[in-house]
Amino acid sequence: MQPQDAAEDIVIAGAGLAGLAAALGLHRKGVRSLVLESSPSLRASGFAFTTWENAFRALDALGVGDKIRKQHLRAKALRVVASATGEIVREADFTQQGKRGPLEIRCVRRDLLLQALEEELPKGTIRYSSKIVSIEEDGNIKILQLADGSVLRAKVLIGCDGINSVVARWLGLAKPSYSGRSAARGLAHYPDGHGFDPKFLQFVGHGFRSGMLPCNETDIYWFFTWTPSEHDKGVDESAAKMKQFVLDKLRGSKVPEEALAVIDKSEMSDVLAAPLRFRPPLSLVTATISKGNACVAGDALHPMTPDLGQGGCSALEDGVVLARCLGEALVGKDAMGSPESDRVEAGLREYARIRRWRSVELIATAYTVGFIQQSNNAIVSFLRDKFLSGVLAGRLLKMADYDCGTLSN
């Protein structure tokens, strides 16, 4: 070991939802980890996300569910409107849905959730401005070269470093593909209260997919996805241009004025746009999700289009399952007899087994739902608005009715 090298038992790359959930889950199991975050502070890209029933089961397992509930409104209903006609094609009462009772759905601000997870971790767990640039091996040890020139030696490496994951690339996972679509997201802030009912309002067809949902009494999250064309060049050069582009698109459809006002209310700094990418789902069927003492989770494992609202939710699921499998291998009833390296490998292999098909199904379903809901094709639009809206809503609810389990076997 070189003098400047430092050694850690478990290194988690990325302090996003998956990384902090895994770190907190391990902490609850009595296992210490070090989280490396490339940014100088917690990042909350995307502003907010729809947090479905499955995510709250994960948050409850981590012990932060009630804190998040107190900060966010519970959604009561879903209304889906055909953008071209203004016709309501689907309505769902969340207070009456779900096999286990009323569905719990909230629009959660990412910054508040990341803060809640961070606050439960021991001080010093997260090391900021620390980006992994290369990975080498020395027996069972992963040698991590960081951007600042320092070196870490890790017994276990968990990649939660997003869609451009260095760990996923090292494992040989397929490069994420461009879906042909882009998304703009924003947050409208009403200091004196917005007055909107806690309902998920969504507009589909006419070449785009858009929606809005209150986070709390003062914040409303909105999104807009579309397929860029030659005429759209330059709209992503600034937040102002992007916001105007979204408003122009929506004004050309049957979108009510109150929905337009929410987007118009957004501050320039509160509008983001990005291309939508996903990992080809069939590539994950045989992909190396874990290898020895290394694995991936969150967007490093299953980047998907946002059409199910399950990207953040599934990252929380990953964190709980990973912490359970690895924690049991290190300190649980399984931590006896065989060498630690063998137990770690078996634990990560079990995690990969549990998450593989869930990831494949989520990515494929999200892509399909997005294609159908956004389509401007006359035949697809007719089938969607007249026959498929119930099927799509059923798939969405089925994906949300998943239980990742607790931190104990």
C-alpha positions as a printed NumPy array, in Angstrom:
array([[  0.   ,   0.   ,   0.   ],
       [  1.316,   3.43 ,  -0.961],
       [  1.647,   6.018,   1.87 ],
       [ -1.156,   8.154,   0.407],
       [ -3.556,   5.217,   0.086],
       [ -6.491,   4.925,   2.489],
       [ -8.451,   1.744,   3.187],
       [-12.223,   1.364,   3.643],
       [-14.385,  -1.699,   4.127],
       [-17.352,  -0.502,   2.029],
       [-17.262,   2.361,  -0.469],
       [-20.468,   3.623,  -2.079],
       [-20.022,   5.805,  -5.15 ],
       [-22.736,   8.465,  -5.304],
       [-24.807,  10.252,  -2.653],
       [-28.093,  10.076,  -4.531],
       [-31.194,   8.196,  -3.453],
       [-29.755,   4.709,  -3.982],
       [-26.399,   5.524,  -2.396],
       [-27.786,   7.166,   0.729],
       [-30.513,   4.523,   1.103],
       [-27.895,   1.762,   0.939],
       [-25.619,   3.611,   3.393],
       [-28.468,   4.196,   5.848],
       [-29.677,   0.618,   5.527],
       [-26.182,  -0.661,   6.302],
       [-25.931,   1.768,   9.222],
       [-29.187,   0.38 ,  10.626],
       [-27.589,  -3.069,  10.38 ],
       [-24.52 ,  -1.871,  12.281],
       [-22.267,  -1.743,   9.222],
       [-20.21 ,   1.349,   8.398],
       [-19.708,   2.625,   4.864],
       [-18.089,   5.601,   3.149],
       [-20.095,   7.452,   0.478],
       [-18.137,   9.291,  -2.217],
       [-20.015,  12.189,  -3.825],
       [-18.474,  13.985,  -6.79 ],
       [-20.298,  17.263,  -6.069],
       [-19.318,  19.651,  -3.259],
       [-22.759,  19.166,  -1.645],
       [-25.914,  17.066,  -1.958],
       [-27.457,  17.305,  -5.416],
       [-31.201,  17.287,  -6.037],
       [-31.51 ,  17.212,  -9.824],
       [-35.065,  16.845, -11.041],
       [-36.57 ,  18.846,  -8.149],
       [-39.129,  16.227,  -7.095],
       [-40.516,  12.822,  -8.004],
       [-43.757,  10.901,  -7.591],
       [-43.224,   8.671,  -4.597],
       [-45.489,   5.649,  -4.826],
       [-46.496,   3.023,  -2.283],
       [-43.425,   0.88 ,  -2.949],
       [-41.086,   3.788,  -2.146],
       [-42.779,   4.452,   1.191],
       [-42.36 ,   0.806,   2.134],
       [-38.638,   1.272,   1.513],
       [-38.564,   4.559,   3.447],
       [-40.373,   2.917,   6.364],
       [-37.788,   0.13 ,   6.35 ],
       [-35.096,   2.81 ,   6.577],
       [-36.91 ,   4.642,   9.38 ],
       [-37.568,   7.96 ,   7.606],
       [-41.025,   7.404,   6.131],
       [-42.972,   9.383,   8.717],
       [-40.644,  12.364,   8.456],
       [-41.23 ,  12.553,   4.707],
       [-44.982,  12.137,   5.133],
       [-45.131,  15.189,   7.398],
       [-43.429,  17.331,   4.751],
       [-45.576,  16.358,   1.753],
       [-49.236,  16.149,   0.787],
       [-50.865,  12.807,   0.073],
       [-52.295,  12.666,  -3.457],
       [-55.991,  11.842,  -3.575],
       [-56.623,  11.161,  -7.242],
       [-55.272,  10.904, -10.795],
       [-56.843,  12.556, -13.831],
       [-55.545,  11.825, -17.341],
       [-56.635,  14.212, -20.101],
       [-56.224,  13.858, -23.869],
       [-54.206,  16.921, -24.89 ],
       [-55.696,  17.133, -28.365],
       [-59.372,  17.111, -27.293],
       [-59.445,  18.003, -23.609],
       [-61.401,  14.787, -22.983],
       [-60.852,  13.026, -19.642],
       [-59.668,   9.544, -20.595],
       [-58.982,   8.175, -17.136],
       [-59.673,   9.009, -13.512],
       [-58.516,   7.08 , -10.468],
       [-59.389,   7.608,  -6.827],
       [-56.265,   6.765,  -4.836],
       [-58.311,   6.557,  -1.647],
       [-60.092,   3.511,  -3.117],
       [-57.19 ,   1.798,  -4.923],
       [-54.733,  -0.875,  -3.816],
       [-54.968,  -4.45 ,  -2.605],
       [-53.74 ,  -3.473,   0.841],
       [-56.028,  -0.441,   1.143],
       [-55.76 ,   3.157,  -0.12 ],
       [-52.633,   3.862,  -2.15 ],
       [-50.08 ,   6.199,  -0.625],
       [-48.752,   8.571,  -3.266],
       [-46.943,  11.856,  -2.66 ],
       [-44.798,  14.161,  -4.758],
       [-41.584,  14.349,  -2.735],
       [-38.963,  17.049,  -3.095],
       [-35.607,  15.405,  -3.719],
       [-33.67 ,  17.862,  -1.587],
       [-35.839,  17.186,   1.469],
       [-35.557,  13.432,   1.037],
       [-31.786,  13.503,   0.554],
       [-31.455,  15.711,   3.644],
       [-33.612,  13.32 ,   5.665],
       [-31.412,  10.379,   4.68 ],
       [-28.186,  12.3  ,   5.304],
       [-29.307,  13.435,   8.757],
       [-29.707,   9.81 ,   9.874],
       [-26.144,   8.902,   8.902],
       [-23.123,   9.26 ,  11.198],
       [-21.105,  12.413,  10.574],
       [-18.314,  11.844,   8.095],
       [-20.176,   9.135,   6.165],
       [-20.291,  11.295,   3.027],
       [-17.083,  12.56 ,   1.496],
       [-17.828,  15.364,  -0.961],
       [-15.867,  16.472,  -4.045],
       [-14.723,  12.871,  -4.455],
       [-15.121,  11.39 ,  -7.91 ],
       [-13.858,   7.938,  -8.935],
       [-12.056,   8.092, -12.281],
       [-10.694,   4.55 , -12.509],
       [-10.946,   1.144, -10.854],
       [ -8.229,  -1.469, -10.558],
       [ -7.939,  -4.717,  -8.62 ],
       [ -5.421,  -6.101,  -6.178],
       [ -6.744,  -9.544,  -5.288],
       [-10.107,  -8.991,  -3.602],
       [ -9.398,  -5.292,  -3.069],
       [-10.703,  -2.581,  -5.391],
       [ -8.194,   0.234,  -5.91 ],
       [-10.077,   3.463,  -6.584],
       [ -8.28 ,   6.372,  -8.212],
       [-10.023,   9.653,  -7.422],
       [-10.043,  12.854,  -9.468],
       [ -8.045,  14.718,  -6.812],
       [ -5.19 ,  12.214,  -7.131],
       [ -5.922,  10.306,  -3.917],
       [ -6.357,   6.542,  -3.816],
       [ -8.79 ,   4.392,  -1.851],
       [ -8.596,   0.662,  -1.29 ],
       [-12.053,  -0.875,  -0.807],
       [-13.11 ,  -4.358,   0.282],
       [-16.581,  -3.718,  -1.206],
       [-17.526,  -1.285,  -3.973],
       [-21.142,  -0.255,  -4.607],
       [-21.8  ,   1.877,  -7.678],
       [-24.678,   4.318,  -7.194],
       [-23.004,   6.872,  -9.443],
       [-25.821,   7.513, -11.881],
       [-26.486,   6.954, -15.548],
       [-22.836,   7.572, -16.511],
       [-21.606,   5.188, -13.827],
       [-17.903,   4.393, -13.727],
       [-18.687,   1.207, -11.791],
       [-21.296,   0.059, -14.343],
       [-18.78 ,   0.612, -17.119],
       [-16.177,  -1.392, -15.186],
       [-18.702,  -4.232, -14.783],
       [-19.342,  -4.177, -18.533],
       [-23.024,  -3.144, -18.48 ],
       [-24.507,  -1.956, -21.782],
       [-24.283,   1.769, -22.435],
       [-27.602,   3.579, -21.864],
       [-29.514,   4.332, -25.073],
       [-31.187,   7.565, -26.107],
       [-34.971,   7.12 , -26.192],
       [-35.484,   9.792, -28.843],
       [-37.33 ,  11.91 , -26.279],
       [-36.417,  14.737, -23.924],
       [-37.914,  16.061, -20.713],
       [-38.254,  19.438, -19.04 ],
       [-39.004,  19.674, -15.321],
       [-39.788,  22.567, -13.052],
       [-40.937,  23.654,  -9.633],
       [-43.42 ,  26.457,  -9.037],
       [-43.267,  28.09 ,  -5.618],
       [-46.234,  29.895,  -4.052],
       [-45.109,  31.507,  -0.745],
       [-48.7  ,  32.197,   0.298],
       [-50.035,  28.803,  -0.809],
       [-51.107,  27.525,  -4.245],
       [-54.664,  26.443,  -3.416],
       [-54.583,  23.376,  -5.706],
       [-56.13 ,  20.076,  -4.647],
       [-53.584,  17.277,  -4.094],
       [-54.369,  15.577,  -7.412],
       [-52.06 ,  14.2  , -10.094],
       [-53.084,  15.926, -13.344],
       [-51.63 ,  14.445, -16.542],
       [-51.963,  15.346, -20.243],
       [-51.176,  12.752, -22.917],
       [-50.939,  12.634, -26.695],
       [-50.541,  15.435, -29.255],
       [-46.833,  14.633, -29.381],
       [-46.072,  15.233, -25.708],
       [-46.747,  14.048, -22.193],
       [-47.093,  16.509, -19.331],
       [-48.262,  16.585, -15.758],
       [-48.276,  18.391, -12.433],
       [-48.685,  17.44 ,  -8.777],
       [-48.432,  19.515,  -5.568],
       [-45.569,  18.566,  -3.231],
       [-46.903,  20.52 ,  -0.278],
       [-48.956,  23.66 ,   0.338],
       [-46.434,  25.936,  -1.407],
       [-44.679,  23.898,  -4.133],
       [-45.999,  22.29 ,  -7.329],
       [-43.816,  19.999,  -9.453],
       [-44.414,  19.76 , -13.203],
       [-42.879,  17.845, -16.109],
       [-43.058,  17.855, -19.898],
       [-41.695,  15.173, -22.266],
       [-41.549,  15.425, -26.048],
       [-39.736,  14.148, -29.123],
       [-37.326,  16.87 , -30.325],
       [-37.302,  17.858, -33.986],
       [-35.195,  20.117, -36.191],
       [-37.523,  22.997, -35.288],
       [-36.665,  22.678, -31.592],
       [-32.97 ,  23.503, -31.901],
       [-31.777,  25.945, -29.279],
       [-34.72 ,  25.584, -26.899],
       [-32.46 ,  24.029, -24.276],
       [-29.888,  26.849, -24.415],
       [-31.453,  28.532, -21.408],
       [-34.151,  27.947, -18.836],
       [-36.101,  30.929, -20.215],
       [-36.193,  29.485, -23.737],
       [-37.149,  26.06 , -22.418],
       [-39.998,  27.418, -20.314],
       [-41.349,  29.407, -23.257],
       [-41.082,  26.343, -25.505],
       [-43.132,  24.264, -23.055],
       [-45.762,  26.984, -22.705],
       [-46.073,  27.375, -26.49 ],
       [-46.527,  23.622, -26.918],
       [-49.182,  23.434, -24.231],
       [-51.046,  26.511, -25.465],
       [-51.469,  24.761, -28.803],
       [-53.433,  22.014, -27.055],
       [-56.473,  21.71 , -24.814],
       [-54.564,  22.375, -21.6  ],
       [-56.383,  24.534, -19.002],
       [-55.066,  27.955, -18.069],
       [-54.441,  26.983, -14.434],
       [-51.935,  24.342, -15.595],
       [-50.179,  26.898, -17.819],
       [-50.031,  29.332, -14.91 ],
       [-48.092,  26.809, -12.815],
       [-45.353,  26.555, -15.446],
       [-45.341,  30.301, -15.99 ],
       [-44.873,  30.747, -12.228],
       [-41.631,  28.733, -12.205],
       [-38.442,  30.69 , -11.665],
       [-35.776,  30.53 , -14.37 ],
       [-33.481,  28.616, -12.037],
       [-36.257,  26.107, -11.44 ],
       [-36.496,  24.698, -14.979],
       [-34.317,  21.834, -16.218],
       [-34.222,  19.906, -19.5  ],
       [-32.401,  16.705, -20.435],
       [-32.519,  13.874, -22.997],
       [-34.214,  10.708, -21.728],
       [-32.004,   7.629, -21.725],
       [-32.519,   4.05 , -20.618],
       [-30.533,   0.849, -20.366],
       [-31.8  ,  -1.692, -22.938],
       [-33.854,  -4.056, -20.745],
       [-32.853,  -7.227, -22.571],
       [-29.196,  -6.419, -21.891],
       [-29.866,  -6.778, -18.149],
       [-31.15 , -10.333, -18.513],
       [-27.595, -11.655, -18.663],
       [-25.658,  -8.581, -17.475],
       [-23.1  ,  -8.709, -14.683],
       [-24.924,  -6.697, -12.026],
       [-22.499,  -7.909,  -9.369],
       [-18.991,  -9.252,  -9.728],
       [-17.124, -10.487,  -6.692],
       [-17.243,  -7.623,  -4.2  ],
       [-18.692,  -4.975,  -6.546],
       [-22.224,  -4.174,  -7.733],
       [-24.43 ,  -1.328,  -8.978],
       [-27.762,   0.172,  -7.881],
       [-30.118,   3.016,  -8.797],
       [-29.568,   4.714, -12.161],
       [-26.206,   2.997, -12.408],
       [-28.21 ,  -0.234, -12.737],
       [-31.569,   0.618, -14.293],
       [-31.793,   4.08 , -15.901],
       [-35.311,   4.361, -17.311],
       [-37.653,   6.899, -18.86 ],
       [-39.815,   8.697, -16.264],
       [-43.175,   7.465, -17.535],
       [-43.935,   5.238, -14.524],
       [-42.517,   7.618, -11.939],
       [-40.458,   4.691, -10.658],
       [-36.833,   5.762, -11.135],
       [-36.415,   7.232,  -7.649],
       [-38.771,   4.697,  -6.079],
       [-36.823,   1.726,  -7.416],
       [-33.539,   3.314,  -6.274],
       [-34.892,   3.273,  -2.707],
       [-35.913,  -0.369,  -3.168],
       [-32.369,  -1.146,  -4.326],
       [-30.912,   0.464,  -1.208],
       [-33.034,  -1.611,   1.174],
       [-32.46 ,  -4.92 ,  -0.622],
       [-28.735,  -4.271,  -0.977],
       [-28.325,  -3.325,   2.681],
       [-30.237,  -6.418,   3.758],
       [-28.263,  -8.831,   1.582],
       [-24.842,  -7.325,   2.324],
       [-25.6  ,  -6.647,   5.982],
       [-26.675, -10.221,   6.602],
       [-23.504, -11.459,   4.918],
       [-21.35 ,  -9.314,   7.212],
       [-23.087,  -9.294,  10.595],
       [-26.214, -11.451,  10.332],
       [-26.778, -15.121,  10.881],
       [-25.04 , -15.783,   7.56 ],
       [-21.813, -14.207,   8.865],
       [-20.395, -17.454,  10.204],
       [-18.156, -20.182,   8.893],
       [-17.049, -19.144,   5.413],
       [-14.488, -16.41 ,   4.626],
       [-15.818, -12.857,   4.563],
       [-15.016, -12.376,   0.879],
       [-17.118, -15.427,  -0.01 ],
       [-20.016, -14.163,   2.106],
       [-19.846, -10.717,   0.523],
       [-19.844, -12.192,  -2.974],
       [-22.831, -14.409,  -2.125],
       [-24.719, -11.482,  -0.585],
       [-24.212,  -9.265,  -3.626],
       [-25.131, -12.138,  -5.905],
       [-28.42 , -12.545,  -4.019],
       [-29.07 ,  -8.808,  -4.328],
       [-28.491,  -9.033,  -8.097],
       [-30.857, -11.988,  -8.356],
       [-33.658, -10.096,  -6.584],
       [-33.238,  -6.855,  -8.528],
       [-32.527,  -8.169, -12.032],
       [-36.072,  -8.962, -13.197],
       [-37.608,  -6.071, -11.318],
       [-35.241,  -3.765, -13.228],
       [-35.995,  -5.379, -16.584],
       [-39.742,  -5.078, -16.058],
       [-39.605,  -1.453, -14.907],
       [-37.431,  -0.263, -17.794],
       [-39.485,  -2.061, -20.448],
       [-42.83 ,  -0.987, -19.021],
       [-41.764,   2.65 , -18.623],
       [-40.549,   2.831, -22.217],
       [-43.754,   1.279, -23.568],
       [-46.065,   3.474, -21.491],
       [-44.183,   6.599, -22.53 ],
       [-44.362,   5.719, -26.22 ],
       [-48.118,   5.119, -26.085],
       [-48.989,   8.108, -23.907],
       [-46.935,  10.61 , -25.867],
       [-47.766,   9.352, -29.364],
       [-49.401,  11.686, -31.873],
       [-50.161,   8.816, -34.261],
       [-53.887,   8.766, -35.066],
       [-54.331,   5.006, -34.563],
       [-52.266,   4.856, -31.367],
       [-54.063,   7.937, -30.014],
       [-57.491,   6.433, -30.708],
       [-56.621,   3.114, -29.065],
       [-54.986,   4.865, -26.108],
       [-57.847,   7.263, -25.431],
       [-60.671,   4.768, -26.006],
       [-59.328,   1.413, -24.857],
       [-55.825,   1.421, -23.388],
       [-56.023,   4.09 , -20.675],
       [-57.289,   1.581, -18.116],
       [-54.617,  -0.953, -19.084],
       [-51.845,   1.634, -18.742],
       [-53.16 ,   2.803, -15.378],
       [-53.346,  -0.809, -14.25 ],
       [-49.703,  -1.41 , -15.181],
       [-48.659,   1.753, -13.374],
       [-50.462,   0.699, -10.195],
       [-49.084,  -2.841, -10.466],
       [-45.516,  -1.535, -10.615],
       [-46.218,   0.566,  -7.508],
       [-47.705,  -2.329,  -5.551],
       [-44.314,  -3.903,  -4.809],
       [-42.764,  -4.68 ,  -1.449],
       [-38.972,  -4.702,  -1.202],
       [-39.17 ,  -6.085,   2.337],
       [-37.427,  -4.897,   5.465],
       [-33.763,  -4.785,   6.472],
       [-34.087,  -8.219,   8.131],
       [-34.469, -11.56 ,   6.393]])
